[in-house]
Structure formats: structure tokens, C-alpha cells
């Protein structure tokens, strides 16, 4: 089948985006053609504006159009608590809970020897620099419960030992609303291991 | 949670697209920010180009950047067989089979009294005009097996009776690879009804 050229090109661009397959790409492209012209232009401008104005915060490596980012420059945020995450999307997930009032440190990756990613390839020295410079009381490790996440947590815990700072890790266990019967064994094992006294 | 402004705006635009929820919109927007700048600019241009250059074919109402469209202007396509579809996406689905060598007529909708869409709101008179003007031998109705599709097929069949033209409808029945046991009753009933002599 041959798409008319500009349509083929648009479908191709949509398909390059993550989780967009050929069927969805076609649906999105057809939708764009039915959108009002000024809406399409605004969308195109939003793409360019986001790409050209957003960069990484020099302090925490969060994505932002300002530097330092909105969180680092917010006087209401507690600078003595740093939550360490792997990616900006993890920071966003935590922000959505509206429960955390400290600041962040985005590692921009996790240690993964199999992918050739060592401690120097992610923002670990920048974290140590922050801990060294400022009055940091607590580091909360909020990394995925994966091999890479665990390895990175372990590495950071060791590295942070010499500094006089509390290091904690978010809890792993049963997700809310789940049923013990159906939860996988790994999760249940971690939940048992992480039991808290009442 | 507050996204940095240009990111919030981009997420908003992605979310307006069909089948894109807030989580996917965020993932797509974050991906765009990590794309090389010239790729983002090309994507933005592809959006604008597709929107501004693609219109509807005056003959068959297919979307195209040329008029008549690539299919109508292709001398290898058999102009005496017209396949009637509801939307451009249905035309594309048929083109992908590489089995059909006739031309199309895109109705741009289906008769749906409940949504206030009558025969005059879709491209039916334009179809009759084509049948009247040219040497059309066969009209193949390829409309969805839904209430609206059935109603439109019925209406067109009646309307096309007076013209000396063969009217057929694509087959409804068991999809390939399906199992009789698991197919819904409606489909099975249609498959029985549509049985062919061997």
C-alpha cells in the first residue's frame, strides 16, 4: 500500500516514538489531518519549544526550562532531604503523590555492567558533591526494584557511609489493592523481609 | 505536580490525540526532549506539511496530496470496479492486502440516525454521480458489520438497484486463525448464513 507522501512521512515520525506501532501511527496521522490547521501548528510549535527550551538542572539534573529547576529554586522545598531517582519520569511519579517536600537528584541512569554503564556514567559524583557541600540530613533511594536498581542502591549506600548522613530506601512490598494470593513470590518475599513492627 | 511549562504544553497536545492517555503523553513528551533537535524539527515540519498539503480527492474522497489521488490517477487501476468504504483508514486496510486493483469511494461516514447523520451527510450522491457517468460494472460494499454499516449497505443496495450494476458486499464470517468454539454467536450466525457451496 502506498500512502500519499506527506502522510507516509508523518506516520514514519509517529512510529519512531516509543510504544507507537504502525497501526497507532496511522491513526494519529489521520487524526492530525482532520485537526484544525492552527491546532496542528500549535502542536508543532510545542514540540520545537519543548525541545529547544528544556534542559537539565545543574543541581539535580531534572528536566526544566529554568536553571536551577522549579523544585531546586522553590524556597518551600526542604534542601536537606534528597530523593535519588534514576530518571525524570520517576521524579514526576513521586511528585504526583504530593507527599514529598524535599528535593531530588536524577542519576540519569542506573549502574548496569551488562550494558556497559558504570558508576562514572551516571550522576553519582554530582550527588557526592551535593552531599559534601550542603547540610544534607537524609538521602532517600527511590530506584526500581530491578537488578540494576538494587546494584545502584547498594553501591550508593556504601559510598555514602563515610558521610554523616541517613540513607534510606523506599519500601518494597505488596502494592495497595493487591491480593496476597495473587502476588508473585519475589514481591511477597520482599514484603516479609521488610515487615515493620506495629 | 507541576511540569515545567513547555513540557506541560507538549504533554497536553499529545494527550489530545486519540488513544493517548496522560501516562503515554508524558512518556512521548519526555522522549521528544531526548531526541536530537533536528529530528524534532523534522517531526514538527512533517505535521505541518501533512496538514497543509493533504486534502480530499475530488473523485473518490480519499485523502491525498494530489488531486485526483494516487489511486484514481493510476492507469493500472480498474475504474469499472468501485469499492465503497466509510473512512480513509478502511481504504488503507484494504490496500494493505495488495489484493484489490479497482478504485474506491470513501463515504466519509455512515448513515446513523441516532447521531443525526442521514444519507445527504455522506458522499452518496457523489457515488451515484460516478455510477451514472462512467462504465461501472461492480460496486463492492466494504462497510463495517455494525448497525450503521448494515443500514448504509442496505440503503446503497436499494439506491443502486435501478443502475445496471452488480452490487456485492465483502464476506462476514469467522476470522482466519479463530476457533469456532470461541467465536461470538453473532459472527457464527453470520458465518452460517453466508455459507458458500463447495
mmCIF file of C-alpha atoms in Angstrom:
data_model
loop_
_atom_site.group_PDB
_atom_site.id
_atom_site.type_symbol
_atom_site.label_atom_id
_atom_site.label_comp_id
_atom_site.label_asym_id
_atom_site.label_seq_id
_atom_site.Cartn_x
_atom_site.Cartn_y
_atom_site.Cartn_z
ATOM 1 C CA UNK A 1 0.000 0.000 0.000
ATOM 2 C CA UNK A 2 1.271 3.465 -0.795
ATOM 3 C CA UNK A 3 0.422 6.379 1.426
ATOM 4 C CA UNK A 4 0.420 9.813 -0.128
ATOM 5 C CA UNK A 5 3.968 11.157 0.597
ATOM 6 C CA UNK A 6 3.392 13.730 3.363
ATOM 7 C CA UNK A 7 1.185 11.221 5.168
ATOM 8 C CA UNK A 8 3.809 8.475 4.876
ATOM 9 C CA UNK A 9 6.386 10.841 6.349
ATOM 10 C CA UNK A 10 4.169 11.814 9.281
ATOM 11 C CA UNK A 11 3.311 8.177 10.022
ATOM 12 C CA UNK A 12 7.013 7.393 9.999
ATOM 13 C CA UNK A 13 7.720 10.098 12.601
ATOM 14 C CA UNK A 14 4.911 8.963 14.873
ATOM 15 C CA UNK A 15 6.176 5.410 14.610
ATOM 16 C CA UNK A 16 9.591 6.415 15.900
ATOM 17 C CA UNK A 17 8.029 7.399 19.220
ATOM 18 C CA UNK A 18 8.090 4.797 21.998
ATOM 19 C CA UNK A 19 5.119 2.402 22.223
ATOM 20 C CA UNK A 20 3.645 3.659 18.939
ATOM 21 C CA UNK A 21 3.215 0.838 16.423
ATOM 22 C CA UNK A 22 2.280 1.150 12.745
ATOM 23 C CA UNK A 23 -1.491 0.990 13.410
ATOM 24 C CA UNK A 24 -1.442 3.670 16.081
ATOM 25 C CA UNK A 25 0.912 5.817 13.993
ATOM 26 C CA UNK A 26 -1.562 5.683 11.120
ATOM 27 C CA UNK A 27 -4.475 6.562 13.398
ATOM 28 C CA UNK A 28 -2.586 9.513 14.884
ATOM 29 C CA UNK A 29 -1.537 10.816 11.478
ATOM 30 C CA UNK A 30 -5.085 10.589 10.103
ATOM 31 C CA UNK A 31 -6.289 12.410 13.197
ATOM 32 C CA UNK A 32 -3.782 15.214 12.650
ATOM 33 C CA UNK A 33 -5.075 15.709 9.104
ATOM 34 C CA UNK A 34 -8.572 16.177 10.463
ATOM 35 C CA UNK A 35 -7.458 18.646 13.139
ATOM 36 C CA UNK A 36 -7.899 22.406 12.554
ATOM 37 C CA UNK A 37 -4.790 23.860 10.913
ATOM 38 C CA UNK A 38 -3.926 26.247 13.755
ATOM 39 C CA UNK A 39 -4.111 23.378 16.258
ATOM 40 C CA UNK A 40 -1.575 21.445 14.190
ATOM 41 C CA UNK A 41 0.688 24.494 14.043
ATOM 42 C CA UNK A 42 0.441 24.939 17.812
ATOM 43 C CA UNK A 43 1.310 21.288 18.304
ATOM 44 C CA UNK A 44 4.331 21.636 16.007
ATOM 45 C CA UNK A 45 5.439 24.746 17.923
ATOM 46 C CA UNK A 46 5.004 22.978 21.258
ATOM 47 C CA UNK A 47 7.354 20.253 20.020
ATOM 48 C CA UNK A 48 10.025 22.713 18.991
ATOM 49 C CA UNK A 49 9.606 24.891 22.070
ATOM 50 C CA UNK A 50 9.849 21.946 24.467
ATOM 51 C CA UNK A 51 12.934 20.653 22.695
ATOM 52 C CA UNK A 52 14.749 23.986 22.468
ATOM 53 C CA UNK A 53 13.922 25.438 25.906
ATOM 54 C CA UNK A 54 14.133 22.396 28.152
ATOM 55 C CA UNK A 55 17.481 21.358 29.522
ATOM 56 C CA UNK A 56 18.832 19.732 32.684
ATOM 57 C CA UNK A 57 19.016 21.418 36.064
ATOM 58 C CA UNK A 58 22.669 21.964 37.075
ATOM 59 C CA UNK A 59 21.902 20.921 40.640
ATOM 60 C CA UNK A 60 19.605 17.890 40.437
ATOM 61 C CA UNK A 61 19.596 17.038 36.680
ATOM 62 C CA UNK A 62 15.826 17.237 36.481
ATOM 63 C CA UNK A 63 14.498 18.387 33.104
ATOM 64 C CA UNK A 64 13.423 22.009 33.182
ATOM 65 C CA UNK A 65 13.202 25.181 31.146
ATOM 66 C CA UNK A 66 14.710 27.089 34.073
ATOM 67 C CA UNK A 67 18.042 26.515 35.781
ATOM 68 C CA UNK A 68 18.064 25.703 38.652
ATOM 69 C CA UNK A 69 14.790 23.856 38.099
ATOM 70 C CA UNK A 70 11.447 24.786 39.663
ATOM 71 C CA UNK A 71 11.974 22.318 42.502
ATOM 72 C CA UNK A 72 15.548 23.314 43.374
ATOM 73 C CA UNK A 73 14.647 27.000 43.298
ATOM 74 C CA UNK A 74 11.476 26.597 45.364
ATOM 75 C CA UNK A 75 12.199 28.001 48.871
ATOM 76 C CA UNK A 76 9.429 25.803 50.304
ATOM 77 C CA UNK A 77 11.291 22.600 49.432
ATOM 78 C CA UNK A 78 13.486 21.063 52.108
ATOM 79 C CA UNK A 79 17.032 21.050 50.690
ATOM 80 C CA UNK A 80 18.330 18.768 53.448
ATOM 81 C CA UNK A 81 16.456 15.734 52.110
ATOM 82 C CA UNK A 82 17.466 14.416 48.692
ATOM 83 C CA UNK A 83 15.462 11.734 46.934
ATOM 84 C CA UNK A 84 17.626 9.872 44.411
ATOM 85 C CA UNK A 85 15.832 8.624 41.273
ATOM 86 C CA UNK A 86 17.036 7.108 38.005
ATOM 87 C CA UNK A 87 15.062 9.215 35.527
ATOM 88 C CA UNK A 88 12.942 12.356 35.312
ATOM 89 C CA UNK A 89 9.837 10.221 34.885
ATOM 90 C CA UNK A 90 10.455 8.675 38.321
ATOM 91 C CA UNK A 91 10.722 12.157 39.830
ATOM 92 C CA UNK A 92 7.403 13.006 38.180
ATOM 93 C CA UNK A 93 5.776 9.886 39.610
ATOM 94 C CA UNK A 94 6.867 10.883 43.118
ATOM 95 C CA UNK A 95 5.783 14.498 42.624
ATOM 96 C CA UNK A 96 2.302 13.260 41.735
ATOM 97 C CA UNK A 97 1.886 11.729 45.186
ATOM 98 C CA UNK A 98 2.041 15.268 46.644
ATOM 99 C CA UNK A 99 3.666 13.664 49.668
ATOM 100 C CA UNK A 100 7.295 14.628 49.222
ATOM 101 C CA UNK A 101 8.630 18.055 50.091
ATOM 102 C CA UNK A 102 12.384 17.507 49.789
ATOM 103 C CA UNK A 103 14.484 17.880 46.651
ATOM 104 C CA UNK A 104 15.735 15.330 44.117
ATOM 105 C CA UNK A 105 18.785 14.001 42.385
ATOM 106 C CA UNK A 106 18.247 12.430 38.974
ATOM 107 C CA UNK A 107 21.008 9.914 38.261
ATOM 108 C CA UNK A 108 20.118 9.803 34.556
ATOM 109 C CA UNK A 109 20.541 6.050 34.519
ATOM 110 C CA UNK A 110 21.407 3.059 36.688
ATOM 111 C CA UNK A 111 24.586 1.036 37.036
ATOM 112 C CA UNK A 112 24.324 -1.809 34.548
ATOM 113 C CA UNK A 113 27.586 -3.637 33.751
ATOM 114 C CA UNK A 114 25.800 -5.719 31.116
ATOM 115 C CA UNK A 115 25.016 -2.514 29.172
ATOM 116 C CA UNK A 116 28.468 -1.109 29.905
ATOM 117 C CA UNK A 117 27.100 1.530 32.294
ATOM 118 C CA UNK A 118 29.403 2.025 35.262
ATOM 119 C CA UNK A 119 29.218 4.412 38.250
ATOM 120 C CA UNK A 120 31.035 7.125 36.287
ATOM 121 C CA UNK A 121 28.436 7.114 33.526
ATOM 122 C CA UNK A 122 25.654 8.352 35.781
ATOM 123 C CA UNK A 123 25.395 11.424 38.028
ATOM 124 C CA UNK A 124 26.913 9.853 41.144
ATOM 125 C CA UNK A 125 29.866 12.213 41.635
ATOM 126 C CA UNK A 126 27.460 15.142 41.353
ATOM 127 C CA UNK A 127 25.405 13.591 44.174
ATOM 128 C CA UNK A 128 28.509 13.193 46.343
ATOM 129 C CA UNK A 129 29.417 16.796 45.624
ATOM 130 C CA UNK A 130 25.997 17.930 46.853
ATOM 131 C CA UNK A 131 26.233 15.811 49.990
ATOM 132 C CA UNK A 132 29.708 17.204 50.635
ATOM 133 C CA UNK A 133 28.736 20.829 50.099
ATOM 134 C CA UNK A 134 25.405 21.214 51.790
ATOM 135 C CA UNK A 135 23.729 20.304 55.007
ATOM 136 C CA UNK A 136 22.109 17.109 53.813
ATOM 137 C CA UNK A 137 20.388 15.069 56.516
ATOM 138 C CA UNK A 138 18.822 12.269 54.545
ATOM 139 C CA UNK A 139 19.221 10.553 51.201
ATOM 140 C CA UNK A 140 16.190 8.535 50.101
ATOM 141 C CA UNK A 141 16.970 5.979 47.413
ATOM 142 C CA UNK A 142 13.934 5.582 45.155
ATOM 143 C CA UNK A 143 15.266 3.246 42.479
ATOM 144 C CA UNK A 144 13.335 0.463 40.758
ATOM 145 C CA UNK A 145 13.368 -2.945 42.468
ATOM 146 C CA UNK A 146 15.306 -4.385 39.495
ATOM 147 C CA UNK A 147 18.812 -5.877 39.306
ATOM 148 C CA UNK A 148 20.191 -2.512 38.151
ATOM 149 C CA UNK A 149 18.231 -0.576 40.764
ATOM 150 C CA UNK A 150 19.394 -2.863 43.555
ATOM 151 C CA UNK A 151 23.013 -2.755 42.376
ATOM 152 C CA UNK A 152 22.946 1.038 42.236
ATOM 153 C CA UNK A 153 21.283 1.287 45.677
ATOM 154 C CA UNK A 154 23.924 -0.993 47.156
ATOM 155 C CA UNK A 155 26.745 0.983 45.552
ATOM 156 C CA UNK A 156 25.360 4.308 46.734
ATOM 157 C CA UNK A 157 24.773 3.026 50.262
ATOM 158 C CA UNK A 158 28.432 2.007 50.550
ATOM 159 C CA UNK A 159 29.633 5.234 49.005
ATOM 160 C CA UNK A 160 27.514 7.378 51.326
ATOM 161 C CA UNK A 161 28.580 5.562 54.507
ATOM 162 C CA UNK A 162 31.550 7.879 55.267
ATOM 163 C CA UNK A 163 29.336 10.961 55.098
ATOM 164 C CA UNK A 164 27.367 11.592 58.219
ATOM 165 C CA UNK A 165 24.014 11.239 56.506
ATOM 166 C CA UNK A 166 20.999 8.981 56.941
ATOM 167 C CA UNK A 167 20.431 6.767 53.901
ATOM 168 C CA UNK A 168 17.014 5.162 53.437
ATOM 169 C CA UNK A 169 15.286 3.248 50.674
ATOM 170 C CA UNK A 170 11.618 3.338 49.680
ATOM 171 C CA UNK A 171 9.691 0.246 50.792
ATOM 172 C CA UNK A 172 9.176 -2.743 48.525
ATOM 173 C CA UNK A 173 6.149 -4.908 49.235
ATOM 174 C CA UNK A 174 2.547 -5.538 48.324
ATOM 175 C CA UNK A 175 1.014 -2.826 46.171
ATOM 176 C CA UNK A 176 -2.189 -1.287 47.528
ATOM 177 C CA UNK A 177 -5.314 -3.154 46.461
ATOM 178 C CA UNK A 178 -3.412 -6.304 45.558
ATOM 179 C CA UNK A 179 -4.284 -9.708 46.954
ATOM 180 C CA UNK A 180 -1.736 -11.794 48.814
ATOM 181 C CA UNK A 181 -2.900 -14.871 46.933
ATOM 182 C CA UNK A 182 -2.059 -13.423 43.527
ATOM 183 C CA UNK A 183 1.100 -11.502 44.263
ATOM 184 C CA UNK A 184 4.330 -13.007 42.840
ATOM 185 C CA UNK A 185 6.732 -14.792 45.202
ATOM 186 C CA UNK A 186 9.529 -12.236 44.839
ATOM 187 C CA UNK A 187 7.253 -9.427 45.976
ATOM 188 C CA UNK A 188 5.878 -11.480 48.831
ATOM 189 C CA UNK A 189 9.392 -12.447 49.925
ATOM 190 C CA UNK A 190 10.401 -8.752 49.937
ATOM 191 C CA UNK A 191 7.234 -7.857 51.837
ATOM 192 C CA UNK A 192 8.022 -10.424 54.538
ATOM 193 C CA UNK A 193 11.642 -9.329 54.725
ATOM 194 C CA UNK A 194 10.579 -5.697 55.009
ATOM 195 C CA UNK A 195 7.954 -6.276 57.707
ATOM 196 C CA UNK A 196 7.630 -3.452 60.256
ATOM 197 C CA UNK A 197 6.854 -3.766 63.921
ATOM 198 C CA UNK A 198 3.463 -2.462 64.986
ATOM 199 C CA UNK B 1 2.864 18.014 40.470
ATOM 200 C CA UNK B 2 3.941 20.863 38.230
ATOM 201 C CA UNK B 3 5.623 20.183 34.924
ATOM 202 C CA UNK B 4 7.962 22.837 33.602
ATOM 203 C CA UNK B 5 5.748 24.945 31.273
ATOM 204 C CA UNK B 6 6.879 23.903 27.777
ATOM 205 C CA UNK B 7 6.729 20.270 28.863
ATOM 206 C CA UNK B 8 3.209 20.681 30.264
ATOM 207 C CA UNK B 9 2.110 22.201 26.969
ATOM 208 C CA UNK B 10 3.618 19.394 24.895
ATOM 209 C CA UNK B 11 2.052 16.733 27.131
ATOM 210 C CA UNK B 12 -1.283 18.475 26.710
ATOM 211 C CA UNK B 13 -1.018 18.312 22.907
ATOM 212 C CA UNK B 14 -0.043 14.655 22.896
ATOM 213 C CA UNK B 15 -2.958 13.908 25.193
ATOM 214 C CA UNK B 16 -5.413 15.395 22.725
ATOM 215 C CA UNK B 17 -4.528 12.675 20.223
ATOM 216 C CA UNK B 18 -6.763 9.608 20.131
ATOM 217 C CA UNK B 19 -5.827 6.677 22.396
ATOM 218 C CA UNK B 20 -3.098 8.703 24.142
ATOM 219 C CA UNK B 21 -3.680 8.887 27.898
ATOM 220 C CA UNK B 22 -1.782 11.057 30.414
ATOM 221 C CA UNK B 23 0.916 8.422 31.071
ATOM 222 C CA UNK B 24 1.660 7.833 27.398
ATOM 223 C CA UNK B 25 1.566 11.573 26.707
ATOM 224 C CA UNK B 26 4.205 12.105 29.385
ATOM 225 C CA UNK B 27 6.368 9.298 28.005
ATOM 226 C CA UNK B 28 6.138 10.683 24.474
ATOM 227 C CA UNK B 29 6.950 14.225 25.601
ATOM 228 C CA UNK B 30 9.975 13.083 27.609
ATOM 229 C CA UNK B 31 11.108 11.105 24.580
ATOM 230 C CA UNK B 32 10.858 14.184 22.356
ATOM 231 C CA UNK B 33 13.093 16.118 24.736
ATOM 232 C CA UNK B 34 15.745 13.435 24.412
ATOM 233 C CA UNK B 35 15.527 13.349 20.603
ATOM 234 C CA UNK B 36 18.150 15.236 18.546
ATOM 235 C CA UNK B 37 16.953 18.781 17.834
ATOM 236 C CA UNK B 38 16.853 18.394 14.052
ATOM 237 C CA UNK B 39 14.720 15.245 14.387
ATOM 238 C CA UNK B 40 12.198 17.216 16.453
ATOM 239 C CA UNK B 41 12.187 19.979 13.845
ATOM 240 C CA UNK B 42 11.619 17.447 11.060
ATOM 241 C CA UNK B 43 8.756 15.916 13.031
ATOM 242 C CA UNK B 44 7.192 19.358 13.532
ATOM 243 C CA UNK B 45 7.569 20.086 9.809
ATOM 244 C CA UNK B 46 6.039 16.733 8.896
ATOM 245 C CA UNK B 47 2.991 17.647 10.976
ATOM 246 C CA UNK B 48 2.537 20.991 9.257
ATOM 247 C CA UNK B 49 3.287 19.627 5.809
ATOM 248 C CA UNK B 50 0.811 16.757 6.142
ATOM 249 C CA UNK B 51 -1.890 19.111 7.394
ATOM 250 C CA UNK B 52 -1.364 21.800 4.768
ATOM 251 C CA UNK B 53 -0.798 19.648 1.688
ATOM 252 C CA UNK B 54 -3.255 16.800 2.180
ATOM 253 C CA UNK B 55 -6.814 17.237 1.042
ATOM 254 C CA UNK B 56 -9.587 15.034 -0.347
ATOM 255 C CA UNK B 57 -9.651 13.556 -3.850
ATOM 256 C CA UNK B 58 -12.469 15.128 -5.889
ATOM 257 C CA UNK B 59 -13.374 11.753 -7.364
ATOM 258 C CA UNK B 60 -13.218 9.230 -4.527
ATOM 259 C CA UNK B 61 -12.747 11.440 -1.416
ATOM 260 C CA UNK B 62 -9.619 9.590 -0.366
ATOM 261 C CA UNK B 63 -7.062 11.724 1.493
ATOM 262 C CA UNK B 64 -4.207 12.736 -0.755
ATOM 263 C CA UNK B 65 -1.722 15.487 -1.508
ATOM 264 C CA UNK B 66 -2.564 15.165 -5.202
ATOM 265 C CA UNK B 67 -5.943 15.558 -6.871
ATOM 266 C CA UNK B 68 -7.156 13.197 -8.239
ATOM 267 C CA UNK B 69 -5.483 10.929 -5.694
ATOM 268 C CA UNK B 70 -2.729 8.421 -6.483
ATOM 269 C CA UNK B 71 -5.250 5.600 -6.832
ATOM 270 C CA UNK B 72 -7.720 7.419 -9.095
ATOM 271 C CA UNK B 73 -4.907 8.668 -11.328
ATOM 272 C CA UNK B 74 -3.170 5.287 -11.581
ATOM 273 C CA UNK B 75 -3.829 3.900 -15.101
ATOM 274 C CA UNK B 76 -3.268 0.353 -13.797
ATOM 275 C CA UNK B 77 -6.312 0.528 -11.514
ATOM 276 C CA UNK B 78 -9.582 -0.837 -12.860
ATOM 277 C CA UNK B 79 -12.025 2.111 -12.894
ATOM 278 C CA UNK B 80 -15.023 -0.151 -13.525
ATOM 279 C CA UNK B 81 -14.921 -1.639 -10.014
ATOM 280 C CA UNK B 82 -15.593 0.702 -7.099
ATOM 281 C CA UNK B 83 -15.089 -0.404 -3.513
ATOM 282 C CA UNK B 84 -17.192 1.689 -1.122
ATOM 283 C CA UNK B 85 -15.693 2.313 2.324
ATOM 284 C CA UNK B 86 -16.662 4.547 5.239
ATOM 285 C CA UNK B 87 -13.291 6.155 6.001
ATOM 286 C CA UNK B 88 -9.797 6.569 4.562
ATOM 287 C CA UNK B 89 -8.466 4.156 7.181
ATOM 288 C CA UNK B 90 -10.695 1.403 5.754
ATOM 289 C CA UNK B 91 -9.316 2.102 2.283
ATOM 290 C CA UNK B 92 -5.819 1.800 3.725
ATOM 291 C CA UNK B 93 -6.662 -1.528 5.358
ATOM 292 C CA UNK B 94 -7.851 -2.904 2.000
ATOM 293 C CA UNK B 95 -4.825 -1.502 0.147
ATOM 294 C CA UNK B 96 -2.577 -3.367 2.563
ATOM 295 C CA UNK B 97 -3.978 -6.709 1.408
ATOM 296 C CA UNK B 98 -2.466 -5.996 -2.054
ATOM 297 C CA UNK B 99 -5.424 -7.945 -3.436
ATOM 298 C CA UNK B 100 -7.619 -5.193 -4.787
ATOM 299 C CA UNK B 101 -6.951 -3.476 -8.098
ATOM 300 C CA UNK B 102 -10.131 -1.464 -8.559
ATOM 301 C CA UNK B 103 -10.788 2.060 -7.278
ATOM 302 C CA UNK B 104 -12.546 3.339 -4.148
ATOM 303 C CA UNK B 105 -15.263 5.632 -2.936
ATOM 304 C CA UNK B 106 -14.857 6.987 0.583
ATOM 305 C CA UNK B 107 -18.274 7.856 2.041
ATOM 306 C CA UNK B 108 -16.678 9.908 4.864
ATOM 307 C CA UNK B 109 -19.142 8.426 7.336
ATOM 308 C CA UNK B 110 -22.042 6.028 7.700
ATOM 309 C CA UNK B 111 -25.774 6.626 7.968
ATOM 310 C CA UNK B 112 -26.534 6.919 11.680
ATOM 311 C CA UNK B 113 -29.921 8.449 12.563
ATOM 312 C CA UNK B 114 -29.019 8.346 16.261
ATOM 313 C CA UNK B 115 -26.110 10.741 15.582
ATOM 314 C CA UNK B 116 -28.214 12.769 13.148
ATOM 315 C CA UNK B 117 -26.252 11.562 10.117
ATOM 316 C CA UNK B 118 -28.534 10.986 7.139
ATOM 317 C CA UNK B 119 -27.806 9.897 3.545
ATOM 318 C CA UNK B 120 -27.210 13.522 2.498
ATOM 319 C CA UNK B 121 -24.474 13.992 5.072
ATOM 320 C CA UNK B 122 -22.156 11.445 3.494
ATOM 321 C CA UNK B 123 -20.791 11.146 -0.064
ATOM 322 C CA UNK B 124 -23.673 9.097 -1.503
ATOM 323 C CA UNK B 125 -24.779 11.472 -4.278
ATOM 324 C CA UNK B 126 -21.170 11.671 -5.433
ATOM 325 C CA UNK B 127 -21.154 7.875 -5.674
ATOM 326 C CA UNK B 128 -24.356 7.880 -7.729
ATOM 327 C CA UNK B 129 -22.839 10.540 -9.957
ATOM 328 C CA UNK B 130 -19.842 8.308 -10.631
ATOM 329 C CA UNK B 131 -22.023 5.294 -11.350
ATOM 330 C CA UNK B 132 -24.115 7.404 -13.689
ATOM 331 C CA UNK B 133 -21.169 8.910 -15.554
ATOM 332 C CA UNK B 134 -18.760 6.069 -16.024
ATOM 333 C CA UNK B 135 -18.782 2.476 -17.105
ATOM 334 C CA UNK B 136 -19.013 0.931 -13.675
ATOM 335 C CA UNK B 137 -19.514 -2.827 -13.616
ATOM 336 C CA UNK B 138 -19.365 -3.606 -9.931
ATOM 337 C CA UNK B 139 -19.787 -1.839 -6.613
ATOM 338 C CA UNK B 140 -18.257 -3.682 -3.646
ATOM 339 C CA UNK B 141 -19.632 -2.542 -0.291
ATOM 340 C CA UNK B 142 -16.903 -2.831 2.342
ATOM 341 C CA UNK B 143 -18.584 -1.296 5.371
ATOM 342 C CA UNK B 144 -18.207 -2.441 8.976
ATOM 343 C CA UNK B 145 -20.583 -5.163 10.186
ATOM 344 C CA UNK B 146 -22.161 -2.675 12.628
ATOM 345 C CA UNK B 147 -25.710 -1.283 12.802
ATOM 346 C CA UNK B 148 -24.604 1.819 10.870
ATOM 347 C CA UNK B 149 -22.630 -0.202 8.333
ATOM 348 C CA UNK B 150 -25.554 -2.552 7.727
ATOM 349 C CA UNK B 151 -28.023 0.313 7.424
ATOM 350 C CA UNK B 152 -25.812 2.118 4.920
ATOM 351 C CA UNK B 153 -25.227 -1.085 2.910
ATOM 352 C CA UNK B 154 -28.983 -1.693 2.756
ATOM 353 C CA UNK B 155 -29.674 1.887 1.699
ATOM 354 C CA UNK B 156 -26.998 1.823 -1.012
ATOM 355 C CA UNK B 157 -28.160 -1.555 -2.333
ATOM 356 C CA UNK B 158 -31.675 -0.213 -2.834
ATOM 357 C CA UNK B 159 -30.421 3.018 -4.356
ATOM 358 C CA UNK B 160 -28.119 1.221 -6.797
ATOM 359 C CA UNK B 161 -30.793 -1.248 -7.982
ATOM 360 C CA UNK B 162 -32.016 0.922 -10.909
ATOM 361 C CA UNK B 163 -28.480 1.241 -12.302
ATOM 362 C CA UNK B 164 -27.372 -1.752 -14.296
ATOM 363 C CA UNK B 165 -24.504 -2.568 -11.951
ATOM 364 C CA UNK B 166 -23.522 -5.574 -9.865
ATOM 365 C CA UNK B 167 -23.549 -4.784 -6.145
ATOM 366 C CA UNK B 168 -21.650 -7.073 -3.781
ATOM 367 C CA UNK B 169 -20.693 -6.982 -0.138
ATOM 368 C CA UNK B 170 -17.497 -8.288 1.490
ATOM 369 C CA UNK B 171 -17.996 -11.539 3.424
ATOM 370 C CA UNK B 172 -18.684 -11.601 7.143
ATOM 371 C CA UNK B 173 -17.706 -14.768 8.976
ATOM 372 C CA UNK B 174 -15.004 -16.415 11.060
ATOM 373 C CA UNK B 175 -11.704 -14.537 11.035
ATOM 374 C CA UNK B 176 -8.679 -16.554 9.945
ATOM 375 C CA UNK B 177 -6.980 -18.367 12.806
ATOM 376 C CA UNK B 178 -10.024 -18.114 15.056
ATOM 377 C CA UNK B 179 -11.612 -21.118 16.745
ATOM 378 C CA UNK B 180 -15.262 -21.949 16.252
ATOM 379 C CA UNK B 181 -15.584 -22.668 19.940
ATOM 380 C CA UNK B 182 -14.561 -19.155 20.973
ATOM 381 C CA UNK B 183 -16.170 -17.067 18.271
ATOM 382 C CA UNK B 184 -19.181 -14.960 19.375
ATOM 383 C CA UNK B 185 -22.684 -16.092 18.358
ATOM 384 C CA UNK B 186 -23.346 -13.142 16.062
ATOM 385 C CA UNK B 187 -20.263 -13.912 13.996
ATOM 386 C CA UNK B 188 -21.078 -17.596 13.894
ATOM 387 C CA UNK B 189 -24.661 -16.869 12.844
ATOM 388 C CA UNK B 190 -23.380 -14.639 10.023
ATOM 389 C CA UNK B 191 -20.878 -17.313 9.007
ATOM 390 C CA UNK B 192 -23.634 -19.923 8.782
ATOM 391 C CA UNK B 193 -25.895 -17.560 6.878
ATOM 392 C CA UNK B 194 -23.094 -16.719 4.488
ATOM 393 C CA UNK B 195 -22.067 -20.331 3.806
ATOM 394 C CA UNK B 196 -20.869 -20.995 0.259
ATOM 395 C CA UNK B 197 -21.395 -24.127 -1.763
ATOM 396 C CA UNK B 198 -18.268 -26.160 -2.441
#
